[in-house]
Amino acid sequence: MDSVGREEVSRGTVFLVEVLTGYLIAEPPGGGEQLDPLNDLIPAVIRRLPSFELADPEQVPIVTGVLMAAAMGMDAVAWRDRFGTIPPKEAMVHGFVLWLLADLFDSLADKPGTIDELMRETFESMDTSED
């Protein structure tokens, strides 16, 4: 947060929501049926948001829009950027959405930590530093 700022961390969270949504729609973990974003994925995530005491209900429309943009294959960060900077209350809800998507991924894979492992492998493959 100190090196790039709160806004870029918030935009990064939106990007990760886009990535996880894409994974869940394209290749559901565990080899199950493909998730229908409008009937399965988005409603499952949005219905669970009230379980987070700090999730501001006023932020639900914008985070739903981010999920919809991601499900439609759009650049969710660019879609969200059209509405200005991400306020802290909204950023928090994007974080909850990201957690819910990760939990869904792990549940479908029937293996806790699956998405963490996938993300670590992805970030390691992007590492360009020389040892």
Short mmCIF file of N, CA, C and O in Angstrom, two decimals:
data_model
loop_
_atom_site.label_atom_id
_atom_site.label_comp_id
_atom_site.label_asym_id
_atom_site.label_seq_id
_atom_site.Cartn_x
_atom_site.Cartn_y
_atom_site.Cartn_z
N MET A 1 0.83 -1.17 0.00
CA MET A 1 0.00 0.00 0.00
C MET A 1 0.89 1.24 0.00
O MET A 1 0.57 2.20 -0.68
N ASP A 2 1.98 1.19 0.77
CA ASP A 2 2.87 2.34 0.85
C ASP A 2 3.53 2.65 -0.49
O ASP A 2 3.73 3.81 -0.83
N SER A 3 3.86 1.62 -1.25
CA SER A 3 4.59 1.85 -2.50
C SER A 3 3.72 2.29 -3.67
O SER A 3 4.16 3.06 -4.51
N VAL A 4 2.46 1.84 -3.74
CA VAL A 4 1.62 2.20 -4.89
C VAL A 4 0.38 3.01 -4.52
O VAL A 4 -0.24 3.60 -5.39
N GLY A 5 -0.01 3.01 -3.26
CA GLY A 5 -1.16 3.79 -2.83
C GLY A 5 -2.44 2.98 -2.76
O GLY A 5 -2.58 1.93 -3.40
N ARG A 6 -3.37 3.50 -1.98
CA ARG A 6 -4.64 2.82 -1.74
C ARG A 6 -5.43 2.61 -3.03
O ARG A 6 -6.01 1.56 -3.27
N GLU A 7 -5.45 3.62 -3.91
CA GLU A 7 -6.23 3.51 -5.14
C GLU A 7 -5.74 2.37 -6.02
O GLU A 7 -6.55 1.60 -6.56
N GLU A 8 -4.44 2.21 -6.18
CA GLU A 8 -3.92 1.13 -7.01
C GLU A 8 -4.16 -0.24 -6.39
O GLU A 8 -4.41 -1.21 -7.09
N VAL A 9 -4.10 -0.32 -5.07
CA VAL A 9 -4.43 -1.58 -4.40
C VAL A 9 -5.90 -1.92 -4.65
O VAL A 9 -6.24 -3.07 -4.95
N SER A 10 -6.76 -0.91 -4.58
CA SER A 10 -8.19 -1.13 -4.85
C SER A 10 -8.42 -1.58 -6.28
O SER A 10 -9.20 -2.50 -6.54
N ARG A 11 -7.73 -0.94 -7.22
CA ARG A 11 -7.86 -1.33 -8.63
C ARG A 11 -7.32 -2.74 -8.84
O ARG A 11 -7.86 -3.52 -9.62
N GLY A 12 -6.25 -3.10 -8.12
CA GLY A 12 -5.70 -4.45 -8.19
C GLY A 12 -6.69 -5.49 -7.69
O GLY A 12 -6.77 -6.60 -8.23
N THR A 13 -7.46 -5.13 -6.66
CA THR A 13 -8.48 -6.04 -6.14
C THR A 13 -9.56 -6.27 -7.19
O THR A 13 -10.00 -7.40 -7.41
N VAL A 14 -9.96 -5.19 -7.88
CA VAL A 14 -10.95 -5.33 -8.96
C VAL A 14 -10.39 -6.24 -10.05
O VAL A 14 -11.10 -7.11 -10.58
N PHE A 15 -9.11 -6.08 -10.37
CA PHE A 15 -8.48 -6.95 -11.38
C PHE A 15 -8.52 -8.41 -10.95
O PHE A 15 -8.84 -9.30 -11.74
N LEU A 16 -8.22 -8.68 -9.68
CA LEU A 16 -8.25 -10.06 -9.20
C LEU A 16 -9.66 -10.63 -9.20
O LEU A 16 -9.85 -11.82 -9.46
N VAL A 17 -10.67 -9.79 -8.93
CA VAL A 17 -12.06 -10.22 -9.05
C VAL A 17 -12.32 -10.65 -10.50
O VAL A 17 -12.93 -11.69 -10.75
N GLU A 18 -11.82 -9.87 -11.45
CA GLU A 18 -11.98 -10.21 -12.87
C GLU A 18 -11.31 -11.55 -13.18
O GLU A 18 -11.90 -12.42 -13.84
N VAL A 19 -10.09 -11.74 -12.70
CA VAL A 19 -9.35 -12.98 -12.98
C VAL A 19 -10.05 -14.19 -12.39
O VAL A 19 -10.26 -15.20 -13.07
N LEU A 20 -10.45 -14.11 -11.12
CA LEU A 20 -11.12 -15.26 -10.49
C LEU A 20 -12.47 -15.55 -11.13
O LEU A 20 -12.84 -16.71 -11.30
N THR A 21 -13.19 -14.51 -11.50
CA THR A 21 -14.47 -14.71 -12.19
C THR A 21 -14.24 -15.45 -13.50
O THR A 21 -14.96 -16.41 -13.82
N GLY A 22 -13.21 -15.05 -14.23
CA GLY A 22 -12.88 -15.72 -15.48
C GLY A 22 -12.52 -17.18 -15.28
O GLY A 22 -12.98 -18.05 -16.02
N TYR A 23 -11.71 -17.46 -14.26
CA TYR A 23 -11.35 -18.85 -13.96
C TYR A 23 -12.61 -19.67 -13.64
O TYR A 23 -12.77 -20.79 -14.13
N LEU A 24 -13.46 -19.12 -12.79
CA LEU A 24 -14.65 -19.87 -12.35
C LEU A 24 -15.62 -20.14 -13.50
O LEU A 24 -16.28 -21.17 -13.52
N ILE A 25 -15.69 -19.22 -14.43
CA ILE A 25 -16.62 -19.40 -15.56
C ILE A 25 -16.02 -20.32 -16.62
O ILE A 25 -16.69 -21.21 -17.14
N ALA A 26 -14.76 -20.11 -16.95
CA ALA A 26 -14.13 -20.86 -18.05
C ALA A 26 -13.83 -22.30 -17.68
O ALA A 26 -14.13 -23.21 -18.45
N GLU A 27 -13.20 -22.50 -16.54
CA GLU A 27 -12.77 -23.84 -16.15
C GLU A 27 -13.08 -24.05 -14.67
O GLU A 27 -12.21 -23.85 -13.83
N PRO A 28 -14.29 -24.44 -14.34
CA PRO A 28 -14.61 -24.63 -12.93
C PRO A 28 -13.68 -25.65 -12.29
O PRO A 28 -13.43 -26.70 -12.86
N PRO A 29 -13.14 -25.31 -11.13
CA PRO A 29 -12.24 -26.25 -10.47
C PRO A 29 -12.96 -27.52 -10.07
O PRO A 29 -14.16 -27.52 -9.83
N GLY A 30 -12.24 -28.60 -10.04
CA GLY A 30 -12.83 -29.88 -9.65
C GLY A 30 -13.52 -30.59 -10.79
O GLY A 30 -14.12 -31.64 -10.61
N GLY A 31 -13.45 -29.99 -12.00
CA GLY A 31 -14.02 -30.63 -13.18
C GLY A 31 -15.54 -30.66 -13.21
O GLY A 31 -16.13 -31.42 -13.95
N GLY A 32 -16.18 -29.81 -12.43
CA GLY A 32 -17.64 -29.77 -12.41
C GLY A 32 -18.20 -29.05 -13.62
O GLY A 32 -17.48 -28.67 -14.54
N GLU A 33 -19.51 -28.87 -13.58
CA GLU A 33 -20.19 -28.16 -14.66
C GLU A 33 -19.78 -26.71 -14.68
O GLU A 33 -19.50 -26.11 -13.65
N GLN A 34 -19.79 -26.15 -15.88
CA GLN A 34 -19.48 -24.74 -16.03
C GLN A 34 -20.53 -23.90 -15.30
O GLN A 34 -21.73 -24.20 -15.37
N LEU A 35 -20.09 -22.89 -14.58
CA LEU A 35 -21.01 -22.01 -13.85
C LEU A 35 -21.65 -21.01 -14.78
O LEU A 35 -20.96 -20.39 -15.61
N ASP A 36 -22.93 -20.83 -14.65
CA ASP A 36 -23.63 -19.78 -15.39
C ASP A 36 -23.47 -18.50 -14.56
O ASP A 36 -23.94 -18.44 -13.42
N PRO A 37 -22.80 -17.49 -15.10
CA PRO A 37 -22.53 -16.30 -14.30
C PRO A 37 -23.79 -15.60 -13.80
O PRO A 37 -23.83 -15.11 -12.68
N LEU A 38 -24.84 -15.56 -14.62
CA LEU A 38 -26.05 -14.84 -14.23
C LEU A 38 -26.94 -15.61 -13.27
O LEU A 38 -27.64 -15.02 -12.46
N ASN A 39 -26.93 -16.92 -13.36
CA ASN A 39 -27.80 -17.73 -12.50
C ASN A 39 -27.09 -18.36 -11.32
O ASN A 39 -27.74 -18.69 -10.32
N ASP A 40 -25.78 -18.57 -11.44
CA ASP A 40 -25.05 -19.28 -10.39
C ASP A 40 -24.04 -18.37 -9.68
O ASP A 40 -24.15 -18.14 -8.48
N LEU A 41 -23.07 -17.91 -10.42
CA LEU A 41 -21.92 -17.24 -9.82
C LEU A 41 -22.26 -15.90 -9.15
O LEU A 41 -22.03 -15.73 -7.95
N ILE A 42 -22.79 -14.97 -9.90
CA ILE A 42 -23.03 -13.63 -9.36
C ILE A 42 -24.05 -13.66 -8.21
O ILE A 42 -23.78 -13.10 -7.15
N PRO A 43 -25.19 -14.33 -8.38
CA PRO A 43 -26.14 -14.38 -7.24
C PRO A 43 -25.55 -15.04 -6.00
O PRO A 43 -25.80 -14.58 -4.88
N ALA A 44 -24.72 -16.07 -6.18
CA ALA A 44 -24.13 -16.75 -5.02
C ALA A 44 -23.22 -15.80 -4.24
O ALA A 44 -23.23 -15.79 -3.01
N VAL A 45 -22.47 -14.99 -4.95
CA VAL A 45 -21.56 -14.05 -4.30
C VAL A 45 -22.34 -12.92 -3.65
O VAL A 45 -22.13 -12.59 -2.47
N ILE A 46 -23.26 -12.32 -4.38
CA ILE A 46 -24.00 -11.16 -3.88
C ILE A 46 -24.86 -11.53 -2.66
O ILE A 46 -24.95 -10.77 -1.70
N ARG A 47 -25.46 -12.72 -2.69
CA ARG A 47 -26.28 -13.16 -1.54
C ARG A 47 -25.47 -13.30 -0.26
O ARG A 47 -26.01 -13.18 0.83
N ARG A 48 -24.19 -13.60 -0.39
CA ARG A 48 -23.36 -13.81 0.81
C ARG A 48 -22.74 -12.53 1.34
O ARG A 48 -22.22 -12.52 2.46
N LEU A 49 -22.79 -11.44 0.58
CA LEU A 49 -22.19 -10.19 1.05
C LEU A 49 -22.76 -9.70 2.38
O LEU A 49 -21.99 -9.22 3.21
N PRO A 50 -24.06 -9.80 2.63
CA PRO A 50 -24.57 -9.32 3.92
C PRO A 50 -24.00 -10.06 5.13
O PRO A 50 -24.10 -9.56 6.26
N SER A 51 -23.37 -11.21 4.92
CA SER A 51 -22.77 -11.92 6.06
C SER A 51 -21.53 -11.19 6.59
O SER A 51 -21.07 -11.46 7.69
N PHE A 52 -21.01 -10.25 5.81
CA PHE A 52 -19.89 -9.43 6.25
C PHE A 52 -20.47 -8.17 6.89
O PHE A 52 -21.05 -7.33 6.21
N GLU A 53 -20.30 -8.05 8.18
CA GLU A 53 -20.88 -6.94 8.93
C GLU A 53 -20.44 -5.58 8.37
O GLU A 53 -21.21 -4.62 8.38
N LEU A 54 -19.22 -5.49 7.87
CA LEU A 54 -18.69 -4.21 7.39
C LEU A 54 -19.01 -3.93 5.92
O LEU A 54 -18.61 -2.90 5.39
N ALA A 55 -19.74 -4.85 5.27
CA ALA A 55 -20.09 -4.64 3.86
C ALA A 55 -21.22 -3.62 3.77
O ALA A 55 -22.33 -3.88 4.20
N ASP A 56 -20.92 -2.48 3.20
CA ASP A 56 -21.90 -1.40 3.03
C ASP A 56 -22.87 -1.78 1.90
O ASP A 56 -22.44 -1.90 0.74
N PRO A 57 -24.17 -1.94 2.20
CA PRO A 57 -25.14 -2.32 1.16
C PRO A 57 -25.20 -1.34 -0.02
O PRO A 57 -25.55 -1.74 -1.12
N GLU A 58 -24.84 -0.09 0.22
CA GLU A 58 -24.86 0.89 -0.87
C GLU A 58 -23.82 0.59 -1.94
O GLU A 58 -23.91 1.12 -3.05
N GLN A 59 -22.84 -0.23 -1.63
CA GLN A 59 -21.77 -0.56 -2.58
C GLN A 59 -22.11 -1.76 -3.45
O GLN A 59 -21.42 -2.04 -4.43
N VAL A 60 -23.18 -2.46 -3.12
CA VAL A 60 -23.53 -3.69 -3.85
C VAL A 60 -23.77 -3.46 -5.34
O VAL A 60 -23.29 -4.24 -6.16
N PRO A 61 -24.46 -2.39 -5.76
CA PRO A 61 -24.65 -2.21 -7.20
C PRO A 61 -23.34 -2.08 -7.99
O PRO A 61 -23.20 -2.69 -9.05
N ILE A 62 -22.37 -1.37 -7.46
CA ILE A 62 -21.12 -1.19 -8.20
C ILE A 62 -20.30 -2.47 -8.22
O ILE A 62 -19.72 -2.82 -9.24
N VAL A 63 -20.27 -3.22 -7.11
CA VAL A 63 -19.52 -4.48 -7.13
C VAL A 63 -20.23 -5.52 -7.99
O VAL A 63 -19.56 -6.34 -8.62
N THR A 64 -21.54 -5.45 -8.06
CA THR A 64 -22.28 -6.33 -8.98
C THR A 64 -21.92 -5.98 -10.42
O THR A 64 -21.73 -6.87 -11.25
N GLY A 65 -21.80 -4.69 -10.69
CA GLY A 65 -21.39 -4.25 -12.03
C GLY A 65 -20.00 -4.76 -12.40
O GLY A 65 -19.77 -5.18 -13.53
N VAL A 66 -19.09 -4.75 -11.44
CA VAL A 66 -17.74 -5.27 -11.69
C VAL A 66 -17.82 -6.76 -12.01
O VAL A 66 -17.19 -7.24 -12.96
N LEU A 67 -18.60 -7.51 -11.24
CA LEU A 67 -18.77 -8.94 -11.50
C LEU A 67 -19.38 -9.18 -12.88
O LEU A 67 -18.96 -10.08 -13.62
N MET A 68 -20.38 -8.38 -13.23
CA MET A 68 -21.03 -8.51 -14.54
C MET A 68 -20.04 -8.22 -15.66
O MET A 68 -19.98 -8.95 -16.66
N ALA A 69 -19.27 -7.14 -15.51
CA ALA A 69 -18.27 -6.80 -16.53
C ALA A 69 -17.28 -7.94 -16.70
O ALA A 69 -16.95 -8.34 -17.82
N ALA A 70 -16.81 -8.48 -15.58
CA ALA A 70 -15.86 -9.60 -15.64
C ALA A 70 -16.49 -10.82 -16.30
O ALA A 70 -15.87 -11.48 -17.14
N ALA A 71 -17.73 -11.13 -15.94
CA ALA A 71 -18.43 -12.29 -16.50
C ALA A 71 -18.65 -12.15 -18.01
O ALA A 71 -18.69 -13.14 -18.73
N MET A 72 -18.78 -10.91 -18.47
CA MET A 72 -19.00 -10.65 -19.89
C MET A 72 -17.69 -10.56 -20.67
O MET A 72 -17.69 -10.29 -21.86
N GLY A 73 -16.57 -10.77 -19.97
CA GLY A 73 -15.27 -10.74 -20.64
C GLY A 73 -14.73 -9.34 -20.86
O GLY A 73 -13.78 -9.15 -21.61
N MET A 74 -15.33 -8.37 -20.20
CA MET A 74 -14.87 -6.99 -20.31
C MET A 74 -13.70 -6.75 -19.37
O MET A 74 -13.47 -7.53 -18.45
N ASP A 75 -12.99 -5.67 -19.58
CA ASP A 75 -11.95 -5.24 -18.66
C ASP A 75 -12.65 -4.60 -17.47
O ASP A 75 -13.14 -3.47 -17.55
N ALA A 76 -12.72 -5.33 -16.36
CA ALA A 76 -13.47 -4.86 -15.19
C ALA A 76 -12.84 -3.62 -14.58
O ALA A 76 -13.55 -2.75 -14.05
N VAL A 77 -11.53 -3.50 -14.64
CA VAL A 77 -10.87 -2.31 -14.09
C VAL A 77 -11.24 -1.09 -14.92
O VAL A 77 -11.60 -0.04 -14.36
N ALA A 78 -11.20 -1.21 -16.23
CA ALA A 78 -11.58 -0.08 -17.09
C ALA A 78 -13.06 0.26 -16.89
O ALA A 78 -13.43 1.44 -16.84
N TRP A 79 -13.90 -0.76 -16.75
CA TRP A 79 -15.32 -0.51 -16.51
C TRP A 79 -15.49 0.27 -15.21
O TRP A 79 -16.19 1.27 -15.16
N ARG A 80 -14.82 -0.16 -14.15
CA ARG A 80 -14.94 0.51 -12.85
C ARG A 80 -14.35 1.91 -12.86
O ARG A 80 -14.87 2.83 -12.23
N ASP A 81 -13.25 2.09 -13.59
CA ASP A 81 -12.59 3.40 -13.66
C ASP A 81 -13.50 4.50 -14.21
O ASP A 81 -13.29 5.68 -13.91
N ARG A 82 -14.51 4.12 -14.96
CA ARG A 82 -15.43 5.13 -15.52
C ARG A 82 -16.19 5.89 -14.45
O ARG A 82 -16.73 6.95 -14.70
N PHE A 83 -16.22 5.36 -13.23
CA PHE A 83 -16.98 5.96 -12.14
C PHE A 83 -16.10 6.73 -11.16
O PHE A 83 -16.55 7.10 -10.08
N GLY A 84 -14.85 6.96 -11.51
CA GLY A 84 -13.95 7.71 -10.64
C GLY A 84 -13.17 6.82 -9.70
O GLY A 84 -13.11 5.60 -9.86
N THR A 85 -12.56 7.45 -8.70
CA THR A 85 -11.74 6.70 -7.76
C THR A 85 -12.62 5.81 -6.87
O THR A 85 -13.79 6.10 -6.65
N ILE A 86 -12.03 4.76 -6.37
CA ILE A 86 -12.74 3.80 -5.54
C ILE A 86 -12.66 4.26 -4.08
O ILE A 86 -11.58 4.29 -3.50
N PRO A 87 -13.81 4.59 -3.49
CA PRO A 87 -13.80 5.02 -2.09
C PRO A 87 -13.52 3.82 -1.17
O PRO A 87 -13.77 2.67 -1.53
N PRO A 88 -13.00 4.09 0.04
CA PRO A 88 -12.65 3.00 0.96
C PRO A 88 -13.79 2.02 1.25
O PRO A 88 -13.55 0.81 1.31
N LYS A 89 -15.03 2.50 1.40
CA LYS A 89 -16.15 1.58 1.69
C LYS A 89 -16.37 0.61 0.53
O LYS A 89 -16.68 -0.56 0.74
N GLU A 90 -16.21 1.10 -0.68
CA GLU A 90 -16.37 0.23 -1.85
C GLU A 90 -15.20 -0.74 -1.95
O GLU A 90 -15.39 -1.93 -2.24
N ALA A 91 -14.00 -0.25 -1.71
CA ALA A 91 -12.80 -1.10 -1.78
C ALA A 91 -12.93 -2.29 -0.84
O ALA A 91 -12.56 -3.41 -1.18
N MET A 92 -13.49 -2.03 0.33
CA MET A 92 -13.66 -3.10 1.31
C MET A 92 -14.61 -4.18 0.76
O MET A 92 -14.34 -5.38 0.89
N VAL A 93 -15.68 -3.77 0.10
CA VAL A 93 -16.63 -4.73 -0.44
C VAL A 93 -16.01 -5.52 -1.59
O VAL A 93 -16.24 -6.72 -1.73
N HIS A 94 -15.18 -4.88 -2.41
CA HIS A 94 -14.46 -5.62 -3.46
C HIS A 94 -13.57 -6.69 -2.82
O HIS A 94 -13.45 -7.80 -3.34
N GLY A 95 -12.97 -6.37 -1.69
CA GLY A 95 -12.16 -7.35 -0.97
C GLY A 95 -12.99 -8.53 -0.50
O GLY A 95 -12.56 -9.68 -0.58
N PHE A 96 -14.21 -8.25 -0.01
CA PHE A 96 -15.10 -9.33 0.41
C PHE A 96 -15.51 -10.19 -0.79
O PHE A 96 -15.57 -11.42 -0.69
N VAL A 97 -15.78 -9.56 -1.92
CA VAL A 97 -16.14 -10.30 -3.14
C VAL A 97 -14.98 -11.21 -3.54
O VAL A 97 -15.18 -12.38 -3.88
N LEU A 98 -13.77 -10.67 -3.49
CA LEU A 98 -12.60 -11.47 -3.83
C LEU A 98 -12.48 -12.68 -2.90
O LEU A 98 -12.24 -13.80 -3.35
N TRP A 99 -12.69 -12.46 -1.61
CA TRP A 99 -12.64 -13.56 -0.65
C TRP A 99 -13.71 -14.60 -0.97
O TRP A 99 -13.45 -15.81 -0.94
N LEU A 100 -14.93 -14.16 -1.28
CA LEU A 100 -16.02 -15.09 -1.60
C LEU A 100 -15.72 -15.90 -2.86
O LEU A 100 -16.00 -17.10 -2.93
N LEU A 101 -15.15 -15.24 -3.88
CA LEU A 101 -14.78 -15.96 -5.11
C LEU A 101 -13.70 -17.00 -4.82
O LEU A 101 -13.77 -18.12 -5.32
N ALA A 102 -12.72 -16.62 -4.02
CA ALA A 102 -11.66 -17.57 -3.67
C ALA A 102 -12.22 -18.74 -2.88
O ALA A 102 -11.85 -19.90 -3.11
N ASP A 103 -13.13 -18.45 -1.96
CA ASP A 103 -13.76 -19.52 -1.17
C ASP A 103 -14.57 -20.45 -2.07
O ASP A 103 -14.52 -21.68 -1.92
N LEU A 104 -15.31 -19.88 -3.02
CA LEU A 104 -16.08 -20.69 -3.96
C LEU A 104 -15.15 -21.57 -4.79
O LEU A 104 -15.42 -22.76 -4.98
N PHE A 105 -14.06 -21.00 -5.27
CA PHE A 105 -13.09 -21.75 -6.05
C PHE A 105 -12.57 -22.94 -5.25
O PHE A 105 -12.56 -24.08 -5.73
N ASP A 106 -12.14 -22.69 -4.01
CA ASP A 106 -11.62 -23.76 -3.16
C ASP A 106 -12.69 -24.81 -2.87
O ASP A 106 -12.40 -26.00 -2.83
N SER A 107 -13.93 -24.36 -2.66
CA SER A 107 -15.03 -25.30 -2.39
C SER A 107 -15.30 -26.20 -3.59
O SER A 107 -15.50 -27.40 -3.43
N LEU A 108 -15.31 -25.61 -4.78
CA LEU A 108 -15.55 -26.40 -5.99
C LEU A 108 -14.40 -27.38 -6.24
O LEU A 108 -14.63 -28.48 -6.75
N ALA A 109 -13.19 -26.96 -5.91
CA ALA A 109 -12.03 -27.85 -6.08
C ALA A 109 -11.98 -28.89 -4.97
O ALA A 109 -11.22 -29.86 -5.06
N ASP A 110 -12.77 -28.66 -3.90
CA ASP A 110 -12.81 -29.54 -2.73
C ASP A 110 -11.43 -29.66 -2.09
O ASP A 110 -11.03 -30.73 -1.62
N LYS A 111 -10.70 -28.53 -2.13
CA LYS A 111 -9.36 -28.52 -1.54
C LYS A 111 -9.04 -27.10 -1.08
O LYS A 111 -8.79 -26.22 -1.90
N PRO A 112 -9.06 -26.85 0.22
CA PRO A 112 -8.72 -25.53 0.74
C PRO A 112 -7.31 -25.11 0.29
O PRO A 112 -6.40 -25.93 0.26
N GLY A 113 -7.19 -23.84 -0.10
CA GLY A 113 -5.89 -23.31 -0.50
C GLY A 113 -5.58 -23.46 -1.98
O GLY A 113 -4.51 -23.05 -2.43
N THR A 114 -6.50 -24.02 -2.75
CA THR A 114 -6.25 -24.22 -4.18
C THR A 114 -6.00 -22.90 -4.89
O THR A 114 -5.05 -22.78 -5.66
N ILE A 115 -6.84 -21.91 -4.64
CA ILE A 115 -6.69 -20.63 -5.35
C ILE A 115 -5.42 -19.93 -4.89
O ILE A 115 -4.75 -19.28 -5.68
N ASP A 116 -5.08 -20.06 -3.62
CA ASP A 116 -3.84 -19.46 -3.12
C ASP A 116 -2.64 -20.05 -3.86
O ASP A 116 -1.75 -19.32 -4.30
N GLU A 117 -2.64 -21.35 -4.01
CA GLU A 117 -1.56 -22.03 -4.73
C GLU A 117 -1.50 -21.57 -6.18
O GLU A 117 -0.42 -21.29 -6.71
N LEU A 118 -2.64 -21.48 -6.84
CA LEU A 118 -2.70 -21.03 -8.23
C LEU A 118 -2.18 -19.60 -8.37
O LEU A 118 -1.40 -19.30 -9.28
N MET A 119 -2.57 -18.72 -7.46
CA MET A 119 -2.12 -17.33 -7.51
C MET A 119 -0.61 -17.23 -7.27
O MET A 119 0.08 -16.48 -7.95
N ARG A 120 -0.12 -18.01 -6.31
CA ARG A 120 1.33 -18.00 -6.04
C ARG A 120 2.10 -18.45 -7.27
O ARG A 120 3.11 -17.85 -7.64
N GLU A 121 1.64 -19.51 -7.92
CA GLU A 121 2.30 -19.99 -9.13
C GLU A 121 2.25 -18.94 -10.23
O GLU A 121 3.24 -18.74 -10.94
N THR A 122 1.12 -18.27 -10.36
CA THR A 122 0.98 -17.23 -11.37
C THR A 122 1.96 -16.09 -11.11
O THR A 122 2.67 -15.65 -12.01
N PHE A 123 2.01 -15.61 -9.86
CA PHE A 123 2.90 -14.50 -9.53
C PHE A 123 4.37 -14.91 -9.65
O PHE A 123 5.20 -14.12 -10.09
N GLU A 124 4.69 -16.14 -9.28
CA GLU A 124 6.06 -16.62 -9.41
C GLU A 124 6.48 -16.67 -10.88
O GLU A 124 7.61 -16.35 -11.22
N SER A 125 5.55 -17.07 -11.75
CA SER A 125 5.88 -17.14 -13.18
C SER A 125 6.06 -15.74 -13.77
O SER A 125 6.72 -15.59 -14.80
N MET A 126 5.53 -14.73 -13.11
CA MET A 126 5.67 -13.35 -13.60
C MET A 126 6.93 -12.69 -13.05
O MET A 126 7.31 -11.62 -13.51
N ASP A 127 7.57 -13.30 -12.09
CA ASP A 127 8.77 -12.73 -11.47
C ASP A 127 9.88 -12.67 -12.48
O ASP A 127 10.29 -13.68 -13.05
N THR A 128 10.38 -11.48 -12.71
CA THR A 128 11.45 -11.30 -13.69
C THR A 128 12.78 -10.94 -13.05
O THR A 128 13.75 -10.66 -13.74
N SER A 129 12.80 -10.95 -11.72
CA SER A 129 14.05 -10.60 -11.04
C SER A 129 15.07 -11.72 -11.19
O SER A 129 14.73 -12.89 -11.31
N GLU A 130 16.34 -11.33 -11.20
CA GLU A 130 17.41 -12.32 -11.29
C GLU A 130 17.92 -12.60 -9.90
O GLU A 130 18.13 -11.70 -9.10
N ASP A 131 18.11 -13.88 -9.60
CA ASP A 131 18.63 -14.27 -8.29
C ASP A 131 20.12 -14.20 -8.22
O ASP A 131 20.85 -14.32 -9.08
#
